[in-house]
Short mmCIF file of C-alpha atoms in Angstrom, two decimals:
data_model
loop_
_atom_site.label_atom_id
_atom_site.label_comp_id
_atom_site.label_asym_id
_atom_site.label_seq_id
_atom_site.Cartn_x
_atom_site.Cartn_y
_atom_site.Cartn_z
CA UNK K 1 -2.10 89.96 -18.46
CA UNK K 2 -0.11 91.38 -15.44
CA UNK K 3 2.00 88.87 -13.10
CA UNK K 4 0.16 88.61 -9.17
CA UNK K 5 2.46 85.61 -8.12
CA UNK K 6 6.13 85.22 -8.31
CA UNK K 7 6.54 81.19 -8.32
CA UNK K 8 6.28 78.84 -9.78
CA UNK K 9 8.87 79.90 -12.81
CA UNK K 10 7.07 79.09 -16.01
CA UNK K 11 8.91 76.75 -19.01
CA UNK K 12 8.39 75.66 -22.46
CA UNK K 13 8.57 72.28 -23.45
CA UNK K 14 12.13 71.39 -26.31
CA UNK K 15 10.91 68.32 -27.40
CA UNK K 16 7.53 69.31 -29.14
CA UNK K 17 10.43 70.22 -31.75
CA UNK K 18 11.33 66.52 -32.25
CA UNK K 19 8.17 64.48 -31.20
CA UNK K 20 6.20 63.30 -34.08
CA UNK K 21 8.28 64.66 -36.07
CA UNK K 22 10.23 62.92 -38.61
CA UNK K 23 10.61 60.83 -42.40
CA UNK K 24 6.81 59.86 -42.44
CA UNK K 25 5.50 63.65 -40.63
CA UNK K 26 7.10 67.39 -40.51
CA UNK K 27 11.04 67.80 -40.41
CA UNK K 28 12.35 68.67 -36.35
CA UNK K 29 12.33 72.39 -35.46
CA UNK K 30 16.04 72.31 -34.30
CA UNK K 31 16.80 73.39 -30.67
CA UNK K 32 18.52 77.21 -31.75
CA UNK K 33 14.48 77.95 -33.09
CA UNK K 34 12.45 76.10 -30.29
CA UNK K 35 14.82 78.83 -27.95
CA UNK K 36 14.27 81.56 -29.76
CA UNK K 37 10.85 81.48 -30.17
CA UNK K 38 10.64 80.85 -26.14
CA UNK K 39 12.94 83.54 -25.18
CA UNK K 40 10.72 86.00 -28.19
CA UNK K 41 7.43 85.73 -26.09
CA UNK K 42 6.32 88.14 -24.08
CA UNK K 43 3.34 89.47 -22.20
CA UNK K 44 2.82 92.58 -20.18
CA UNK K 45 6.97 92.42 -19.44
CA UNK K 46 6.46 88.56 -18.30
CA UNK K 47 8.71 85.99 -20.39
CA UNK K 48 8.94 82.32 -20.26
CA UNK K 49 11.89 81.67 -17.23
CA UNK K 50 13.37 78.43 -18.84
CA UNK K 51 13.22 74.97 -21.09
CA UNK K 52 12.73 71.66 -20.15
CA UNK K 53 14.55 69.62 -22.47
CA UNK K 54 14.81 66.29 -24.56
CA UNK K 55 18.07 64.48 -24.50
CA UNK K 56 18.32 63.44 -27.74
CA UNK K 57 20.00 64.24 -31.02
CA UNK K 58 19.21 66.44 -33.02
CA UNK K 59 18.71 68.58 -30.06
CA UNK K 60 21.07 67.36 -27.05
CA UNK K 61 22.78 64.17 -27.11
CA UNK K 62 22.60 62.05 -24.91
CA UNK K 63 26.37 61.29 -25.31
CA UNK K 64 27.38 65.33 -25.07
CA UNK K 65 30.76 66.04 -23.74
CA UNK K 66 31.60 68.46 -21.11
CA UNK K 67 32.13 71.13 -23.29
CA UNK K 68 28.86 70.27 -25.72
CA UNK K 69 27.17 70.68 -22.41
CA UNK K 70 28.90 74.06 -21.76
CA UNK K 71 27.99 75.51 -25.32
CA UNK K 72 24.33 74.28 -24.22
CA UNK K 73 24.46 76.23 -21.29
CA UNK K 74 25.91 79.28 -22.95
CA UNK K 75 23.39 78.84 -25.37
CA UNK K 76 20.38 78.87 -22.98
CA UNK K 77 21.72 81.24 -20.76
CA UNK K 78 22.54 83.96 -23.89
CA UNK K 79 18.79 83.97 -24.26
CA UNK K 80 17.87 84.59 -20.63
CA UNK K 81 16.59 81.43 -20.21
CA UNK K 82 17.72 78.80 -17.62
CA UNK K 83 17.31 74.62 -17.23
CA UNK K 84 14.60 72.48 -15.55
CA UNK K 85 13.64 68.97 -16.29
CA UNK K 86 15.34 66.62 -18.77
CA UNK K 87 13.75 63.59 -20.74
CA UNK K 88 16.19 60.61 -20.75
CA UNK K 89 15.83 58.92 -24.12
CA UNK K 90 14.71 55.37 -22.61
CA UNK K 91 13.05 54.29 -25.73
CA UNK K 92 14.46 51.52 -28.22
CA UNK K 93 14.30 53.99 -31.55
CA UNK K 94 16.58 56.46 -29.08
CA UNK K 95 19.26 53.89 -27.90
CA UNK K 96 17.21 52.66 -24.69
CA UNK K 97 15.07 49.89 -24.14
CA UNK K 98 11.69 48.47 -22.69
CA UNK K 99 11.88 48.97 -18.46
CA UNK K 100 10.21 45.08 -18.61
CA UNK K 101 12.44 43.54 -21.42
CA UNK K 102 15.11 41.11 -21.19
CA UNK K 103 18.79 41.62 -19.73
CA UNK K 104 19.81 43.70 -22.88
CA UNK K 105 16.74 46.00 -23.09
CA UNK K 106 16.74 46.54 -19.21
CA UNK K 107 20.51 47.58 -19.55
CA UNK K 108 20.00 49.75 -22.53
CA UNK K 109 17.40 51.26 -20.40
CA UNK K 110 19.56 52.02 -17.19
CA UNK K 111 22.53 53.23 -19.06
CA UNK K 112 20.28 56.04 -20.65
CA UNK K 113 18.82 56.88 -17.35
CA UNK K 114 22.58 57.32 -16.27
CA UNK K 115 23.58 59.29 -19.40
CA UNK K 116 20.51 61.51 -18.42
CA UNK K 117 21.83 61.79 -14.20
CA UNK K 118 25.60 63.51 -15.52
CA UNK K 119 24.08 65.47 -18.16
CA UNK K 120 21.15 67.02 -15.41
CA UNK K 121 24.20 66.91 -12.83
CA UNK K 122 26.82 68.74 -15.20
CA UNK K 123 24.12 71.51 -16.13
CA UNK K 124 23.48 71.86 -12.52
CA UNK K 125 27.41 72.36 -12.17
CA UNK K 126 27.20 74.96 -14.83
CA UNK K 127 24.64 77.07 -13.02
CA UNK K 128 22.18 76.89 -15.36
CA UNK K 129 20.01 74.25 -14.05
CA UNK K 130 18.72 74.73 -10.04
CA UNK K 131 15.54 72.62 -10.14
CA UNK K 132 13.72 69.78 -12.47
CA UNK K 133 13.71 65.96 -12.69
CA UNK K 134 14.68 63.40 -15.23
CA UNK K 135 11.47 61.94 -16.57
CA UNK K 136 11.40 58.51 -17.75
CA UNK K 137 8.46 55.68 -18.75
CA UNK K 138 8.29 51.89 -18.92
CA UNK K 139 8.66 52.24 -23.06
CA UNK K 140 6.92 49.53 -23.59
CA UNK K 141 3.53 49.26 -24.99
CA UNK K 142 0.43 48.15 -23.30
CA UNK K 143 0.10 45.14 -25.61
CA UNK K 144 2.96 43.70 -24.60
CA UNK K 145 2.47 44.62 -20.70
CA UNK K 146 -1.02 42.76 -21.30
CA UNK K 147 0.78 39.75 -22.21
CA UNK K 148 1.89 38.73 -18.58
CA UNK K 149 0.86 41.96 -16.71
CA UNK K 150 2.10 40.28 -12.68
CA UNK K 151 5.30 39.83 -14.63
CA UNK K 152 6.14 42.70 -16.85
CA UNK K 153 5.13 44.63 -13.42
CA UNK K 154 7.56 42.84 -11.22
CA UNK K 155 10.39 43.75 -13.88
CA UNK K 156 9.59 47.44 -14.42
CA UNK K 157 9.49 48.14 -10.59
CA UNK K 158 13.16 46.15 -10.55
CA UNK K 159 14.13 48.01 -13.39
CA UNK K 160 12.51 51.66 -11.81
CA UNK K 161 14.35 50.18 -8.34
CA UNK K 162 18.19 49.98 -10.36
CA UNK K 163 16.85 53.57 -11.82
CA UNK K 164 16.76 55.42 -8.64
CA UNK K 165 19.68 53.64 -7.20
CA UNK K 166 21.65 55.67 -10.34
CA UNK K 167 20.13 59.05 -10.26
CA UNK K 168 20.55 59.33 -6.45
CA UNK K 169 24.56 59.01 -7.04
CA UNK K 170 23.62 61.52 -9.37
CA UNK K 171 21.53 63.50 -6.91
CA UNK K 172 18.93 63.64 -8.89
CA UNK K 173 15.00 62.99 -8.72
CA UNK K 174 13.12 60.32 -11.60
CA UNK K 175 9.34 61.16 -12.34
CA UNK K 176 7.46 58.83 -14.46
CA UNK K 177 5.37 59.76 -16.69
CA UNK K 178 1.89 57.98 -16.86
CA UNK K 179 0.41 58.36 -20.58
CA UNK K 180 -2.26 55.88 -21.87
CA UNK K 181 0.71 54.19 -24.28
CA UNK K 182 3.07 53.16 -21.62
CA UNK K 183 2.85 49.57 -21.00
CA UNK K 184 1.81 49.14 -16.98
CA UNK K 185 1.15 53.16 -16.46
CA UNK K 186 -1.79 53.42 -19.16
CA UNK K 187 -4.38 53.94 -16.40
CA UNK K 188 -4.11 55.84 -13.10
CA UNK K 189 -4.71 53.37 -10.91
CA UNK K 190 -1.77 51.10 -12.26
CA UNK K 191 0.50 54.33 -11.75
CA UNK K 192 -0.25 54.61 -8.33
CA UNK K 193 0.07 50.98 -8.12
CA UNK K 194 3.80 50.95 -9.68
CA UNK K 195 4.74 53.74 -8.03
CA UNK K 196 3.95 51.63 -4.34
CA UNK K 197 5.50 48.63 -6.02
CA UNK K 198 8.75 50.88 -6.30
CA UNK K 199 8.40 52.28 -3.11
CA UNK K 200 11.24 54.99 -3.30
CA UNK K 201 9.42 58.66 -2.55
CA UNK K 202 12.59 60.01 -2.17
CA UNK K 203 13.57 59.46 -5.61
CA UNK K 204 10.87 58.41 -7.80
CA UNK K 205 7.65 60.29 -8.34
CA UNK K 206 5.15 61.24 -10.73
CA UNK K 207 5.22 63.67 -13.61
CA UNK K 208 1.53 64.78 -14.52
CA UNK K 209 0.69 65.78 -17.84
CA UNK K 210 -2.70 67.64 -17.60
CA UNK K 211 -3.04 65.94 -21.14
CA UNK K 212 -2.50 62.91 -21.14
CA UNK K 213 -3.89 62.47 -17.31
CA UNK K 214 -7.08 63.34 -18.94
CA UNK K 215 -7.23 60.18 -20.86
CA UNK K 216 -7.80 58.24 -18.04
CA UNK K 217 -10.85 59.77 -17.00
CA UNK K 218 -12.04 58.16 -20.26
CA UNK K 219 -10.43 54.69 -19.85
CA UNK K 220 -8.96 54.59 -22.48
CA UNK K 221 -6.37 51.40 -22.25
CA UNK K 222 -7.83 50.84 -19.41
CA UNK K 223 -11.97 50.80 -19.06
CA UNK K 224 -12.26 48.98 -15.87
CA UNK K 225 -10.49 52.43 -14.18
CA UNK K 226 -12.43 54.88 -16.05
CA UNK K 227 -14.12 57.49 -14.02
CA UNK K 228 -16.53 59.29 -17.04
CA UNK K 229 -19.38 57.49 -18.32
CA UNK K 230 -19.31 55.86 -21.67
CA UNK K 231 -21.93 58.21 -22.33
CA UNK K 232 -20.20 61.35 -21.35
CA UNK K 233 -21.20 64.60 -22.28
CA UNK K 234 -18.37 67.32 -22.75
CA UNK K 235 -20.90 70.08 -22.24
CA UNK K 236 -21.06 68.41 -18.31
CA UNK K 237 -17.99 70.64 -17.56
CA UNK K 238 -18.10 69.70 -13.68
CA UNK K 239 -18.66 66.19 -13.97
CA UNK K 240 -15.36 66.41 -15.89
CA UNK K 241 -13.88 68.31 -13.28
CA UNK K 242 -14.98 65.96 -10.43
CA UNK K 243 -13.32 62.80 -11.63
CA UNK K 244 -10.39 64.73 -13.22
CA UNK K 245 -10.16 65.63 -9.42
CA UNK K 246 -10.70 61.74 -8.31
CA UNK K 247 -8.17 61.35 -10.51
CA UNK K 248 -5.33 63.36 -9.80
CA UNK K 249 -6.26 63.31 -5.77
CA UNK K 250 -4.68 59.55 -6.46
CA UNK K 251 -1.41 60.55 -7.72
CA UNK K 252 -0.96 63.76 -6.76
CA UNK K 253 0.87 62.48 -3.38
CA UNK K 254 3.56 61.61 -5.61
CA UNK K 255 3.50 64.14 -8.51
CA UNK K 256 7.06 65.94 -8.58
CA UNK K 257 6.40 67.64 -11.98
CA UNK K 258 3.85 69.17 -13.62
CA UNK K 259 2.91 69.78 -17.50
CA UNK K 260 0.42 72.28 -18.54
CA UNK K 261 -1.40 71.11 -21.19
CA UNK K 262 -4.82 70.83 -23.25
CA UNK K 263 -6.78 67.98 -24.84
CA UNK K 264 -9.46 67.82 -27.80
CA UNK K 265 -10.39 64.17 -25.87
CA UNK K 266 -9.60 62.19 -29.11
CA UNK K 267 -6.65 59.85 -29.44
CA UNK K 268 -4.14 60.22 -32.24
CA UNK K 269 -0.43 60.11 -32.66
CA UNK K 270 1.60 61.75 -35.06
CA UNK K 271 4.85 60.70 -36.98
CA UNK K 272 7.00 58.33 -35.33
CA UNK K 273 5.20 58.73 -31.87
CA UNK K 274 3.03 56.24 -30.39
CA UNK K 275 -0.97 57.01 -30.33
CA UNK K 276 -2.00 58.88 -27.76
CA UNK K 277 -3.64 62.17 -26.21
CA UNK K 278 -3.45 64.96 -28.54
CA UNK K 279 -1.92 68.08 -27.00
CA UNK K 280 -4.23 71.04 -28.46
CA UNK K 281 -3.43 74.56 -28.37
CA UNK K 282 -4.32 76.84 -25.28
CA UNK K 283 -7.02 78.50 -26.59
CA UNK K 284 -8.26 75.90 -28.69
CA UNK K 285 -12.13 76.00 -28.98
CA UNK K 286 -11.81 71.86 -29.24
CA UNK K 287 -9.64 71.80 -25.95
CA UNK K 288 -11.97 69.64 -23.08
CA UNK K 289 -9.71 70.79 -19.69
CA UNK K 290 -10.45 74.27 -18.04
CA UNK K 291 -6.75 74.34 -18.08
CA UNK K 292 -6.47 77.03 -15.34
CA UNK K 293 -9.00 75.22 -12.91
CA UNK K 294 -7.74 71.65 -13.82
CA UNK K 295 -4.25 73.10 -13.05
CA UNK K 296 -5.50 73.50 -9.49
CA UNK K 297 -6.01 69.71 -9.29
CA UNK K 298 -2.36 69.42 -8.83
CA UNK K 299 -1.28 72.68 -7.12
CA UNK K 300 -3.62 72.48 -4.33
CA UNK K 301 -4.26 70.23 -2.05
CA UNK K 302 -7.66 68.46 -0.79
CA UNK K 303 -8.53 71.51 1.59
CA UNK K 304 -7.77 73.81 -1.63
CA UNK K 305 -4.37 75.16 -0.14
CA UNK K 306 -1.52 75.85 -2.36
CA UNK K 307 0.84 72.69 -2.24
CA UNK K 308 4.19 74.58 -3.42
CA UNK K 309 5.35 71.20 -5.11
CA UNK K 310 6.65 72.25 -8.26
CA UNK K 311 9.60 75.17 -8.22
CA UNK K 312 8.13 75.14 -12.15
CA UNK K 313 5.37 74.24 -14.44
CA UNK K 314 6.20 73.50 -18.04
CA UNK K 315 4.21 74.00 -20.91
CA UNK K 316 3.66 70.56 -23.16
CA UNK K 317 2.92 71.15 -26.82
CA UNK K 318 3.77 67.99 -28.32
CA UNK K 319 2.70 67.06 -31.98
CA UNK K 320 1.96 70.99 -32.78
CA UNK K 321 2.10 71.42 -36.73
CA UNK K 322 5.24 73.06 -37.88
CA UNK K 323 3.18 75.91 -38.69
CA UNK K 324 1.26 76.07 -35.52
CA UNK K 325 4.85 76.30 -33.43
CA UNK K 326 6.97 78.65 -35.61
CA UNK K 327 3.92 80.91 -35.25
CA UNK K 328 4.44 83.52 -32.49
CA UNK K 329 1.16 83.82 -31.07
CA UNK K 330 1.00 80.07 -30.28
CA UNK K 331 3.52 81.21 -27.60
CA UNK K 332 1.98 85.02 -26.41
CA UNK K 333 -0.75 82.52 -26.16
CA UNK K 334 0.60 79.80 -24.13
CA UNK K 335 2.87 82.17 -21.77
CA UNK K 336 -0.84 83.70 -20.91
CA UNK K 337 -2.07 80.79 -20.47
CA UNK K 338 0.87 79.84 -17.82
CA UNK K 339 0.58 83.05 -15.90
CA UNK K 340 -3.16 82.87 -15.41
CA UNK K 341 -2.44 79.45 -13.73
CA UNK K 342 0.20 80.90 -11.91
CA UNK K 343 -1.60 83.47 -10.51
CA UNK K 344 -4.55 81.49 -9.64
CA UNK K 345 -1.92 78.10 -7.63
CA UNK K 346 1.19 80.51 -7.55
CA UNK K 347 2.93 81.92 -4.52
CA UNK K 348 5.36 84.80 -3.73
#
């Protein structure tokens, strides 16, 4: 498949080596294989551009000194690849903490998100990082949002609040992720609503997984915002369509980065990892999305124009099989996958 459209560049997700992964699943694909089999793929001439990455051990730690971060860079930049969005490691298991806990966990939290700000600033400082956010959640689980939901809401958005005060010193941008197992941002409509409640466009938006946003079509977490019928059939492909639209026409306003994904529609974790959407491959006969049409839900606007909002879209693979990733077609796959969205939202 030839290249018509220059931009956006096109990524591969890191952290699909890690996520999931673990004592009771597969070992981690270390971060010197996840590159290489990146940097291997090729179609037509067209290769993947860069990683997003996870900042956590054993890939990047979050605690890297200047020169770990330089050997990164040398690393990344050896394979002709180059740096967009990072994942702070907010999470308890990681050395973080819930965004609606007590003093502790809230700290926890922030110092991560800092840790997160210098490593994205250092990389930029290196020259191998010109774009991308640092993504973060509310890790914490719906459950426990349910518990006291006016509450746990008024904490997150302080917590999200003392989160973009640090990454603006930093000069960086937060998106937060919305996935149907983050406590207060399990539905779309509570997204939008935190992301109001915060009320800092400059610094905090959205970062849309085409997976996971898919979920809340369906409700799940959250059936009172559902936009499918219980009785929804997948062979209805526009109906999907139509309230994946509805859907991301709500939160697309504040999306600041994009993952291009697929979804069977069932809801399953793997390893260590919470339940959630399952990523699928790209050509997976299972997957629900059109993922080339659906893409257009976020890189065009209401009147169909190209938005130009992401300088790159990242492919999201989490909770492959070992097997699956280490195979190279999964990724001449998946790069054609990202150009034939790019040249159907793209620009030159």
């Amino acid at each position: 498949m030839s290249a018509t459209r220059a931009h956006p560049a096109i990524h591969n997700a890191m952290w699909p080596g890690l996520v999931g992964k673990g004592p009771d699943s597969e070992p981690p694909l270390d971060l010197d294989t996840m590159l290489d089999l990146t940097s291997a793929a090729a179609v037509d001439g067209v290769r993947f551009d860069g990683v997003d990455l996870f900042l956590s051990s054993p890939h990047t730690d979050i605690d890297s000194s200047d020169d770990d971060l330089k050997f990164l860079a040398d690393r990344i930049r050896r394979r002709g690849l180059r740096v967009g969005s990072l994942v702070a490691p907010v999470w308890a298991p990681t050395g973080g903490g819930s965004a609606m806990g007590d003093d502790a966990e809230r700290s926890r939290f922030l110092e991560q998100v800092k840790k997160a700000c210098r490593i994205g600033s250092k990389l930029r400082d290196l020259e191998i990082r010109q774009y991308g956010v640092v993504r973060i959640d509310s890790a914490a689980s719906p459950a426990e949002w349910a518990k006291d939901p006016d509450a746990n809401t008024k904490r997150i958005v302080r917590t999200f609040r003392e989160a973009c005060a640090i990454a603006k010193d930093f000069g960086e941008r937060l998106a937060a992720e919305g996935e149907i197992c983050w406590g207060g941002m399990h539905s779309w409509r509570h997204n939008v609503k935190l992301l109001e409640l915060v009320d800092r466009p400059e610094t905090l938006g959205f970062q849309a997984d085409m997976a996971h946003t898919m979920l809340f079509t369906m409700g799940y977490n959250a059936p009172e915002d559902r936009l499918l019928p219980e009785d929804f059939g997948w062979a209805d492909g526009e109906q999907l369509a139509e309230a994946y639209r509805t859907m991301a026409r709500a939160l697309r306003p504040w999306t600041i980065d994009l993952h291009v994904a697929q979804n069977d529609g069932t809801v399953r974790g793997s390893g260590s990892h919470d339940k959630t959407g399952r990523h699928c491959q790209a050509l997976d006969p299972h997957g629900k999305l059109d993922i080339v049409r659906d893409a257009g839900a976020w890189m065009r606007d209401d009147n169909g124009q190209i938005n130009r909002a992401f300088a790159h879209i990242c492919w999201d693979g989490c909770m492959f099989p070992n097997a699956v990733m280490t195979d190279p077609k999964t990724w001449t796959d998946v790069l054609k996958t990202m150009i034939a969205v790019r040249n159907a939202h793209g620009w030159d």
